[in-house]
PDB file of C-alpha atoms in Angstrom:
ATOM      1  CA  UNK A   1      98.815  82.446 113.694  1.00  0.00           C
ATOM      2  CA  UNK A   2     100.979  82.096 116.794  1.00  0.00           C
ATOM      3  CA  UNK A   3     101.985  84.869 119.175  1.00  0.00           C
ATOM      4  CA  UNK A   4     105.358  85.559 117.576  1.00  0.00           C
ATOM      5  CA  UNK A   5     103.783  85.797 114.125  1.00  0.00           C
ATOM      6  CA  UNK A   6     101.178  88.204 115.467  1.00  0.00           C
ATOM      7  CA  UNK A   7     103.881  90.385 117.020  1.00  0.00           C
ATOM      8  CA  UNK A   8     105.804  90.350 113.734  1.00  0.00           C
ATOM      9  CA  UNK A   9     102.712  91.640 111.925  1.00  0.00           C
ATOM     10  CA  UNK A  10     102.366  94.384 114.551  1.00  0.00           C
ATOM     11  CA  UNK A  11     105.981  95.429 113.976  1.00  0.00           C
ATOM     12  CA  UNK A  12     105.642  95.230 110.183  1.00  0.00           C
ATOM     13  CA  UNK A  13     102.491  97.347 110.039  1.00  0.00           C
ATOM     14  CA  UNK A  14     103.382  99.506 113.061  1.00  0.00           C
ATOM     15  CA  UNK A  15      99.852  98.907 114.218  1.00  0.00           C
ATOM     16  CA  UNK A  16      97.899  96.850 116.711  1.00  0.00           C
ATOM     17  CA  UNK A  17      94.539  97.839 115.295  1.00  0.00           C
ATOM     18  CA  UNK A  18      91.667  95.369 115.026  1.00  0.00           C
ATOM     19  CA  UNK A  19      88.699  96.433 112.912  1.00  0.00           C
ATOM     20  CA  UNK A  20      85.272  95.190 113.908  1.00  0.00           C
ATOM     21  CA  UNK A  21      83.119  94.168 110.965  1.00  0.00           C
ATOM     22  CA  UNK A  22      79.654  94.676 112.474  1.00  0.00           C
ATOM     23  CA  UNK A  23      77.472  95.744 109.550  1.00  0.00           C
ATOM     24  CA  UNK A  24      73.831  96.754 109.888  1.00  0.00           C
ATOM     25  CA  UNK A  25      71.974  96.787 106.579  1.00  0.00           C
ATOM     26  CA  UNK A  26      70.023  99.958 107.429  1.00  0.00           C
ATOM     27  CA  UNK A  27      73.271 101.866 108.065  1.00  0.00           C
ATOM     28  CA  UNK A  28      74.981 100.900 104.806  1.00  0.00           C
ATOM     29  CA  UNK A  29      75.586 103.474 102.076  1.00  0.00           C
ATOM     30  CA  UNK A  30      72.536 103.419  99.830  1.00  0.00           C
ATOM     31  CA  UNK A  31      74.482 102.826  96.624  1.00  0.00           C
ATOM     32  CA  UNK A  32      75.480  99.363  97.922  1.00  0.00           C
ATOM     33  CA  UNK A  33      71.859  98.189  97.942  1.00  0.00           C
ATOM     34  CA  UNK A  34      72.099  97.427  94.222  1.00  0.00           C
ATOM     35  CA  UNK A  35      74.431  94.499  94.983  1.00  0.00           C
ATOM     36  CA  UNK A  36      73.073  90.999  95.495  1.00  0.00           C
ATOM     37  CA  UNK A  37      74.783  90.957  98.903  1.00  0.00           C
ATOM     38  CA  UNK A  38      75.232  94.575 100.063  1.00  0.00           C
ATOM     39  CA  UNK A  39      76.787  93.585 103.387  1.00  0.00           C
ATOM     40  CA  UNK A  40      79.431  91.445 101.709  1.00  0.00           C
ATOM     41  CA  UNK A  41      80.286  94.250  99.296  1.00  0.00           C
ATOM     42  CA  UNK A  42      80.505  96.672 102.233  1.00  0.00           C
ATOM     43  CA  UNK A  43      82.888  94.335 104.066  1.00  0.00           C
ATOM     44  CA  UNK A  44      85.020  93.631 101.003  1.00  0.00           C
ATOM     45  CA  UNK A  45      85.531  97.314 100.235  1.00  0.00           C
ATOM     46  CA  UNK A  46      86.358  98.049 103.878  1.00  0.00           C
ATOM     47  CA  UNK A  47      88.905  95.224 103.981  1.00  0.00           C
ATOM     48  CA  UNK A  48      90.489  96.291 100.697  1.00  0.00           C
ATOM     49  CA  UNK A  49      90.815  99.872 101.970  1.00  0.00           C
ATOM     50  CA  UNK A  50      92.262  99.110 105.412  1.00  0.00           C
ATOM     51  CA  UNK A  51      94.137  95.798 105.426  1.00  0.00           C
ATOM     52  CA  UNK A  52      97.579  97.436 105.410  1.00  0.00           C
ATOM     53  CA  UNK A  53      96.703  99.536 108.482  1.00  0.00           C
ATOM     54  CA  UNK A  54      95.426  96.830 110.816  1.00  0.00           C
ATOM     55  CA  UNK A  55      96.564  93.416 112.013  1.00  0.00           C
ATOM     56  CA  UNK A  56      93.155  91.872 112.740  1.00  0.00           C
ATOM     57  CA  UNK A  57      89.516  91.792 111.716  1.00  0.00           C
ATOM     58  CA  UNK A  58      86.719  90.860 114.100  1.00  0.00           C
ATOM     59  CA  UNK A  59      83.299  90.055 112.664  1.00  0.00           C
ATOM     60  CA  UNK A  60      80.693  89.953 115.410  1.00  0.00           C
ATOM     61  CA  UNK A  61      78.740  86.868 114.391  1.00  0.00           C
ATOM     62  CA  UNK A  62      75.405  88.184 115.695  1.00  0.00           C
ATOM     63  CA  UNK A  63      75.310  90.721 112.878  1.00  0.00           C
ATOM     64  CA  UNK A  64      75.411  87.806 110.418  1.00  0.00           C
ATOM     65  CA  UNK A  65      73.414  85.145 112.280  1.00  0.00           C
ATOM     66  CA  UNK A  66      70.508  87.591 112.609  1.00  0.00           C
ATOM     67  CA  UNK A  67      70.098  87.389 108.828  1.00  0.00           C
ATOM     68  CA  UNK A  68      69.682  83.615 108.740  1.00  0.00           C
ATOM     69  CA  UNK A  69      71.250  81.420 106.087  1.00  0.00           C
ATOM     70  CA  UNK A  70      72.154  84.384 103.871  1.00  0.00           C
ATOM     71  CA  UNK A  71      73.916  86.079 106.763  1.00  0.00           C
ATOM     72  CA  UNK A  72      75.935  82.962 107.521  1.00  0.00           C
ATOM     73  CA  UNK A  73      76.961  82.788 103.855  1.00  0.00           C
ATOM     74  CA  UNK A  74      78.052  86.426 104.103  1.00  0.00           C
ATOM     75  CA  UNK A  75      80.180  85.605 107.148  1.00  0.00           C
ATOM     76  CA  UNK A  76      81.883  82.734 105.307  1.00  0.00           C
ATOM     77  CA  UNK A  77      82.606  84.886 102.251  1.00  0.00           C
ATOM     78  CA  UNK A  78      83.832  87.734 104.455  1.00  0.00           C
ATOM     79  CA  UNK A  79      86.283  85.410 106.188  1.00  0.00           C
ATOM     80  CA  UNK A  80      87.442  84.135 102.817  1.00  0.00           C
ATOM     81  CA  UNK A  81      88.129  87.696 101.623  1.00  0.00           C
ATOM     82  CA  UNK A  82      90.324  88.621 104.584  1.00  0.00           C
ATOM     83  CA  UNK A  83      94.038  88.359 103.662  1.00  0.00           C
ATOM     84  CA  UNK A  84      95.749  85.367 105.251  1.00  0.00           C
ATOM     85  CA  UNK A  85      98.321  87.529 107.051  1.00  0.00           C
ATOM     86  CA  UNK A  86      95.518  89.036 109.141  1.00  0.00           C
ATOM     87  CA  UNK A  87      94.593  87.693 112.562  1.00  0.00           C
ATOM     88  CA  UNK A  88      90.897  86.801 112.449  1.00  0.00           C
ATOM     89  CA  UNK A  89      88.530  86.832 115.410  1.00  0.00           C
ATOM     90  CA  UNK A  90      85.102  85.219 115.440  1.00  0.00           C
ATOM     91  CA  UNK A  91      83.372  87.397 117.998  1.00  0.00           C
ATOM     92  CA  UNK A  92      80.811  84.746 118.890  1.00  0.00           C
ATOM     93  CA  UNK A  93      81.011  84.722 122.705  1.00  0.00           C
ATOM     94  CA  UNK A  94      80.335  80.992 122.861  1.00  0.00           C
ATOM     95  CA  UNK A  95      80.745  78.689 125.848  1.00  0.00           C
ATOM     96  CA  UNK A  96      78.612  75.664 126.741  1.00  0.00           C
ATOM     97  CA  UNK A  97      78.970  72.105 128.025  1.00  0.00           C
ATOM     98  CA  UNK A  98      81.873  70.238 126.467  1.00  0.00           C
ATOM     99  CA  UNK A  99      80.239  68.452 123.537  1.00  0.00           C
ATOM    100  CA  UNK A 100      78.395  71.625 122.510  1.00  0.00           C
ATOM    101  CA  UNK A 101      81.546  73.732 122.721  1.00  0.00           C
ATOM    102  CA  UNK A 102      83.271  71.111 120.564  1.00  0.00           C
ATOM    103  CA  UNK A 103      80.682  71.754 117.854  1.00  0.00           C
ATOM    104  CA  UNK A 104      81.094  75.513 118.196  1.00  0.00           C
ATOM    105  CA  UNK A 105      84.845  75.053 117.816  1.00  0.00           C
ATOM    106  CA  UNK A 106      84.320  72.997 114.680  1.00  0.00           C
ATOM    107  CA  UNK A 107      82.017  75.645 113.247  1.00  0.00           C
ATOM    108  CA  UNK A 108      84.618  78.381 113.518  1.00  0.00           C
ATOM    109  CA  UNK A 109      87.928  76.503 113.343  1.00  0.00           C
ATOM    110  CA  UNK A 110      87.401  73.573 110.943  1.00  0.00           C
ATOM    111  CA  UNK A 111      87.449  74.830 107.360  1.00  0.00           C
ATOM    112  CA  UNK A 112      86.619  71.382 105.994  1.00  0.00           C
ATOM    113  CA  UNK A 113      83.256  71.301 107.719  1.00  0.00           C
ATOM    114  CA  UNK A 114      82.245  74.972 107.798  1.00  0.00           C
ATOM    115  CA  UNK A 115      84.373  76.693 105.102  1.00  0.00           C
ATOM    116  CA  UNK A 116      85.857  78.933 107.818  1.00  0.00           C
ATOM    117  CA  UNK A 117      88.947  78.712 109.971  1.00  0.00           C
ATOM    118  CA  UNK A 118      89.243  81.758 112.204  1.00  0.00           C
ATOM    119  CA  UNK A 119      92.399  82.223 114.254  1.00  0.00           C
ATOM    120  CA  UNK A 120      90.409  82.832 117.417  1.00  0.00           C
ATOM    121  CA  UNK A 121      87.001  82.981 119.033  1.00  0.00           C
ATOM    122  CA  UNK A 122      85.612  84.954 121.950  1.00  0.00           C
ATOM    123  CA  UNK A 123      84.341  82.702 124.748  1.00  0.00           C
ATOM    124  CA  UNK A 124      82.317  83.334 127.909  1.00  0.00           C
ATOM    125  CA  UNK A 125      83.965  81.732 130.988  1.00  0.00           C
ATOM    126  CA  UNK A 126      80.937  81.327 133.252  1.00  0.00           C
ATOM    127  CA  UNK A 127      80.578  77.553 132.742  1.00  0.00           C
ATOM    128  CA  UNK A 128      84.223  76.863 133.539  1.00  0.00           C
ATOM    129  CA  UNK A 129      87.115  74.830 132.181  1.00  0.00           C
ATOM    130  CA  UNK A 130      85.197  72.035 130.435  1.00  0.00           C
ATOM    131  CA  UNK A 131      83.274  74.610 128.394  1.00  0.00           C
ATOM    132  CA  UNK A 132      86.507  76.260 127.225  1.00  0.00           C
ATOM    133  CA  UNK A 133      88.810  73.278 126.703  1.00  0.00           C
ATOM    134  CA  UNK A 134      87.303  72.092 123.362  1.00  0.00           C
ATOM    135  CA  UNK A 135      88.371  75.355 121.742  1.00  0.00           C
ATOM    136  CA  UNK A 136      91.926  74.800 122.992  1.00  0.00           C
ATOM    137  CA  UNK A 137      92.230  71.417 121.267  1.00  0.00           C
ATOM    138  CA  UNK A 138      93.063  73.116 117.952  1.00  0.00           C
ATOM    139  CA  UNK A 139      96.718  73.977 117.408  1.00  0.00           C
ATOM    140  CA  UNK A 140      97.516  77.621 116.646  1.00  0.00           C
ATOM    141  CA  UNK A 141      93.966  78.636 117.553  1.00  0.00           C
ATOM    142  CA  UNK A 142      93.138  81.051 120.327  1.00  0.00           C
ATOM    143  CA  UNK A 143      90.492  81.466 122.991  1.00  0.00           C
ATOM    144  CA  UNK A 144      89.749  85.100 123.822  1.00  0.00           C
ATOM    145  CA  UNK A 145      88.065  84.905 127.204  1.00  0.00           C
ATOM    146  CA  UNK A 146      85.732  87.606 128.477  1.00  0.00           C
ATOM    147  CA  UNK A 147      87.350  89.151 131.545  1.00  0.00           C
ATOM    148  CA  UNK A 148      86.447  92.801 132.163  1.00  0.00           C
ATOM    149  CA  UNK A 149      84.107  94.260 129.571  1.00  0.00           C
ATOM    150  CA  UNK A 150      83.286  97.861 128.686  1.00  0.00           C
ATOM    151  CA  UNK A 151      79.495  97.793 129.084  1.00  0.00           C
ATOM    152  CA  UNK A 152      77.810  99.362 132.155  1.00  0.00           C
ATOM    153  CA  UNK A 153      76.414  95.992 133.228  1.00  0.00           C
ATOM    154  CA  UNK A 154      79.933  94.625 133.711  1.00  0.00           C
ATOM    155  CA  UNK A 155      79.681  95.935 137.269  1.00  0.00           C
ATOM    156  CA  UNK A 156      76.829  93.532 138.036  1.00  0.00           C
ATOM    157  CA  UNK A 157      79.170  90.539 138.308  1.00  0.00           C
ATOM    158  CA  UNK A 158      82.689  91.157 137.032  1.00  0.00           C
ATOM    159  CA  UNK A 159      83.790  93.554 139.779  1.00  0.00           C
ATOM    160  CA  UNK A 160      82.016  91.810 142.648  1.00  0.00           C
ATOM    161  CA  UNK A 161      84.097  90.268 145.428  1.00  0.00           C
ATOM    162  CA  UNK A 162      84.723  86.515 145.121  1.00  0.00           C
ATOM    163  CA  UNK A 163      86.674  85.293 148.153  1.00  0.00           C
ATOM    164  CA  UNK A 164      89.845  87.413 148.213  1.00  0.00           C
ATOM    165  CA  UNK A 165      89.539  88.467 144.551  1.00  0.00           C
ATOM    166  CA  UNK A 166      87.154  90.358 142.337  1.00  0.00           C
ATOM    167  CA  UNK A 167      85.341  87.975 140.008  1.00  0.00           C
ATOM    168  CA  UNK A 168      87.191  89.123 136.872  1.00  0.00           C
ATOM    169  CA  UNK A 169      90.495  88.639 138.712  1.00  0.00           C
ATOM    170  CA  UNK A 170      89.469  85.109 139.607  1.00  0.00           C
ATOM    171  CA  UNK A 171      88.552  84.434 135.965  1.00  0.00           C
ATOM    172  CA  UNK A 172      92.037  85.491 134.836  1.00  0.00           C
ATOM    173  CA  UNK A 173      93.928  83.682 137.604  1.00  0.00           C
ATOM    174  CA  UNK A 174      92.049  80.408 137.135  1.00  0.00           C
ATOM    175  CA  UNK A 175      91.891  80.372 133.343  1.00  0.00           C
ATOM    176  CA  UNK A 176      95.605  81.140 133.075  1.00  0.00           C
ATOM    177  CA  UNK A 177      96.179  77.585 134.321  1.00  0.00           C
ATOM    178  CA  UNK A 178      94.163  76.138 131.398  1.00  0.00           C
ATOM    179  CA  UNK A 179      96.423  77.398 128.599  1.00  0.00           C
ATOM    180  CA  UNK A 180      99.591  79.401 128.086  1.00  0.00           C
ATOM    181  CA  UNK A 181      99.683  82.959 126.796  1.00  0.00           C
ATOM    182  CA  UNK A 182     100.282  81.656 123.269  1.00  0.00           C
ATOM    183  CA  UNK A 183      96.712  80.306 123.131  1.00  0.00           C
ATOM    184  CA  UNK A 184      94.703  82.440 125.552  1.00  0.00           C
ATOM    185  CA  UNK A 185      93.788  86.123 125.354  1.00  0.00           C
ATOM    186  CA  UNK A 186      91.428  88.229 127.440  1.00  0.00           C
ATOM    187  CA  UNK A 187      88.788  90.808 126.567  1.00  0.00           C
ATOM    188  CA  UNK A 188      89.325  93.973 128.591  1.00  0.00           C
ATOM    189  CA  UNK A 189      87.311  97.078 127.749  1.00  0.00           C
ATOM    190  CA  UNK A 190      89.149 100.326 127.015  1.00  0.00           C
ATOM    191  CA  UNK A 191      86.748 102.175 129.300  1.00  0.00           C
ATOM    192  CA  UNK A 192      88.303 100.205 132.189  1.00  0.00           C
ATOM    193  CA  UNK A 193      91.743 101.802 131.664  1.00  0.00           C
ATOM    194  CA  UNK A 194      92.421 102.201 135.392  1.00  0.00           C
ATOM    195  CA  UNK A 195      92.300  98.414 135.772  1.00  0.00           C
ATOM    196  CA  UNK A 196      94.965  97.614 133.163  1.00  0.00           C
ATOM    197  CA  UNK A 197      97.830  97.894 135.622  1.00  0.00           C
ATOM    198  CA  UNK A 198      96.167  95.328 137.850  1.00  0.00           C
ATOM    199  CA  UNK A 199      95.355  93.076 134.894  1.00  0.00           C
ATOM    200  CA  UNK A 200      98.987  93.148 133.795  1.00  0.00           C
ATOM    201  CA  UNK A 201      99.997  91.892 137.249  1.00  0.00           C
ATOM    202  CA  UNK A 202      97.666  88.924 136.738  1.00  0.00           C
ATOM    203  CA  UNK A 203      98.426  88.318 133.050  1.00  0.00           C
ATOM    204  CA  UNK A 204     101.770  89.923 132.174  1.00  0.00           C
ATOM    205  CA  UNK A 205     102.379  87.988 128.954  1.00  0.00           C
ATOM    206  CA  UNK A 206      98.888  87.605 127.501  1.00  0.00           C
ATOM    207  CA  UNK A 207      97.438  89.539 124.614  1.00  0.00           C
ATOM    208  CA  UNK A 208      94.394  91.607 125.508  1.00  0.00           C
ATOM    209  CA  UNK A 209      91.591  92.329 123.055  1.00  0.00           C
ATOM    210  CA  UNK A 210      90.447  95.838 123.892  1.00  0.00           C
ATOM    211  CA  UNK A 211      87.107  97.125 122.591  1.00  0.00           C
ATOM    212  CA  UNK A 212      85.834 100.570 123.456  1.00  0.00           C
ATOM    213  CA  UNK A 213      88.276 102.880 121.646  1.00  0.00           C
ATOM    214  CA  UNK A 214      86.493 105.172 119.219  1.00  0.00           C
ATOM    215  CA  UNK A 215      82.729 105.385 119.451  1.00  0.00           C
ATOM    216  CA  UNK A 216      82.743 104.218 123.097  1.00  0.00           C
ATOM    217  CA  UNK A 217      85.285 106.868 124.115  1.00  0.00           C
ATOM    218  CA  UNK A 218      88.140 104.736 125.448  1.00  0.00           C
ATOM    219  CA  UNK A 219      91.537 106.450 125.836  1.00  0.00           C
ATOM    220  CA  UNK A 220      94.169 104.693 123.693  1.00  0.00           C
ATOM    221  CA  UNK A 221      97.140 106.357 125.382  1.00  0.00           C
ATOM    222  CA  UNK A 222      95.875 105.443 128.851  1.00  0.00           C
ATOM    223  CA  UNK A 223      95.318 101.824 127.805  1.00  0.00           C
ATOM    224  CA  UNK A 224      98.829 101.619 126.363  1.00  0.00           C
ATOM    225  CA  UNK A 225     100.443 103.231 129.402  1.00  0.00           C
ATOM    226  CA  UNK A 226      99.477 100.245 131.535  1.00  0.00           C
ATOM    227  CA  UNK A 227      98.606  97.588 128.951  1.00  0.00           C
ATOM    228  CA  UNK A 228     101.592  97.283 126.622  1.00  0.00           C
ATOM    229  CA  UNK A 229     104.026  94.437 127.249  1.00  0.00           C
ATOM    230  CA  UNK A 230     107.245  93.236 125.599  1.00  0.00           C
ATOM    231  CA  UNK A 231     105.348  91.838 122.576  1.00  0.00           C
ATOM    232  CA  UNK A 232     102.839  94.699 122.474  1.00  0.00           C
ATOM    233  CA  UNK A 233     100.171  92.459 124.002  1.00  0.00           C
ATOM    234  CA  UNK A 234      97.248  94.582 122.830  1.00  0.00           C
ATOM    235  CA  UNK A 235      94.724  94.356 120.016  1.00  0.00           C
ATOM    236  CA  UNK A 236      92.682  97.551 120.014  1.00  0.00           C
ATOM    237  CA  UNK A 237      89.311  97.076 118.378  1.00  0.00           C
ATOM    238  CA  UNK A 238      87.432  99.862 116.652  1.00  0.00           C
ATOM    239  CA  UNK A 239      84.276  99.278 114.668  1.00  0.00           C
ATOM    240  CA  UNK A 240      81.643 101.993 114.326  1.00  0.00           C
ATOM    241  CA  UNK A 241      84.122 104.890 114.250  1.00  0.00           C
ATOM    242  CA  UNK A 242      85.795 103.291 111.208  1.00  0.00           C
ATOM    243  CA  UNK A 243      83.157 101.397 109.272  1.00  0.00           C
ATOM    244  CA  UNK A 244      80.555 104.168 109.553  1.00  0.00           C
ATOM    245  CA  UNK A 245      82.942 107.090 109.058  1.00  0.00           C
ATOM    246  CA  UNK A 246      80.832 107.991 106.020  1.00  0.00           C
ATOM    247  CA  UNK A 247      77.533 106.748 104.619  1.00  0.00           C
ATOM    248  CA  UNK A 248      78.296 107.986 101.136  1.00  0.00           C
ATOM    249  CA  UNK A 249      80.110 106.542  98.150  1.00  0.00           C
ATOM    250  CA  UNK A 250      83.396 107.507  99.823  1.00  0.00           C
ATOM    251  CA  UNK A 251      82.727 105.226 102.829  1.00  0.00           C
ATOM    252  CA  UNK A 252      85.791 103.042 102.224  1.00  0.00           C
ATOM    253  CA  UNK A 253      88.066 106.039 101.776  1.00  0.00           C
ATOM    254  CA  UNK A 254      86.652 107.599 104.951  1.00  0.00           C
ATOM    255  CA  UNK A 255      87.173 104.323 106.818  1.00  0.00           C
ATOM    256  CA  UNK A 256      90.793 104.301 105.674  1.00  0.00           C
ATOM    257  CA  UNK A 257      91.269 107.853 106.954  1.00  0.00           C
ATOM    258  CA  UNK A 258      89.972 106.883 110.396  1.00  0.00           C
ATOM    259  CA  UNK A 259      92.059 103.703 110.470  1.00  0.00           C
ATOM    260  CA  UNK A 260      95.158 105.620 109.378  1.00  0.00           C
ATOM    261  CA  UNK A 261      94.744 108.103 112.225  1.00  0.00           C
ATOM    262  CA  UNK A 262      94.643 105.243 114.734  1.00  0.00           C
ATOM    263  CA  UNK A 263      97.562 103.451 113.067  1.00  0.00           C
ATOM    264  CA  UNK A 264      99.713 106.590 113.226  1.00  0.00           C
ATOM    265  CA  UNK A 265      98.906 107.080 116.909  1.00  0.00           C
ATOM    266  CA  UNK A 266      99.760 103.424 117.531  1.00  0.00           C
ATOM    267  CA  UNK A 267     103.058 103.791 115.683  1.00  0.00           C
ATOM    268  CA  UNK A 268     104.069 106.625 118.011  1.00  0.00           C
ATOM    269  CA  UNK A 269     103.100 104.591 121.062  1.00  0.00           C
ATOM    270  CA  UNK A 270     105.043 101.548 119.848  1.00  0.00           C
ATOM    271  CA  UNK A 271     108.094 103.714 119.189  1.00  0.00           C
ATOM    272  CA  UNK A 272     107.840 105.279 122.644  1.00  0.00           C
ATOM    273  CA  UNK A 273     107.701 101.774 124.160  1.00  0.00           C
ATOM    274  CA  UNK A 274     110.755 100.733 122.040  1.00  0.00           C
ATOM    275  CA  UNK A 275     108.799  97.945 120.360  1.00  0.00           C
ATOM    276  CA  UNK A 276     109.760  98.932 116.804  1.00  0.00           C
TER     277      UNK A 276
END
């Protein structure tokens, strides 16, 4: 999916919501435990209940890899169940020397070898250009580079001075020379809302993947005030607040209610920004 197609989906659904599929077996509704693969059933029902309200799904691969071969099979089948008009994000946070990154890219982008072909993957920038470039060799695939995250430890490195820039600013400025805004996004946490104006000066045309709205307390309106651009430019991720809205048999219905509330707020913000 290219940038224009993503924006068209945002306009069609009046939403820039991304739903994180981060299932923990112990938190699943108990009635799902009768299924051979409870996590897959959980994901499938969530997707079926919410796909018209969001434009993206983001499985965090750690929640699947931690379950070994069975978890990887669940990830593959989850990807296969996601409608093809959805933007898909493998939240894998990879990044290694070139030949290793090439194998990571094949794992998540090459359906012939892995049975999955995500639209994008999250990548850590610490090892530099040669660790990121292999992911950029696939047409219509995206790198979503960690820039300014929402966790408390982000202050340990990301906001430290590096020459005349903060480190996260240097990451954005340098990496923007590796790929255009139609192939590179940045992760910016919603709890860093005061920094969005500065980030937009550095990356005016890029999409930003924004975790931290919902359970982490990020302010959607504040993010949009400084983060929206002429093609929306935001994917707001919510996971726990949606997928764990209920632990009963109505979990999918409850997830839809939470997603609908966010979609309706997003519709108002898009209208106010004259993007619809």
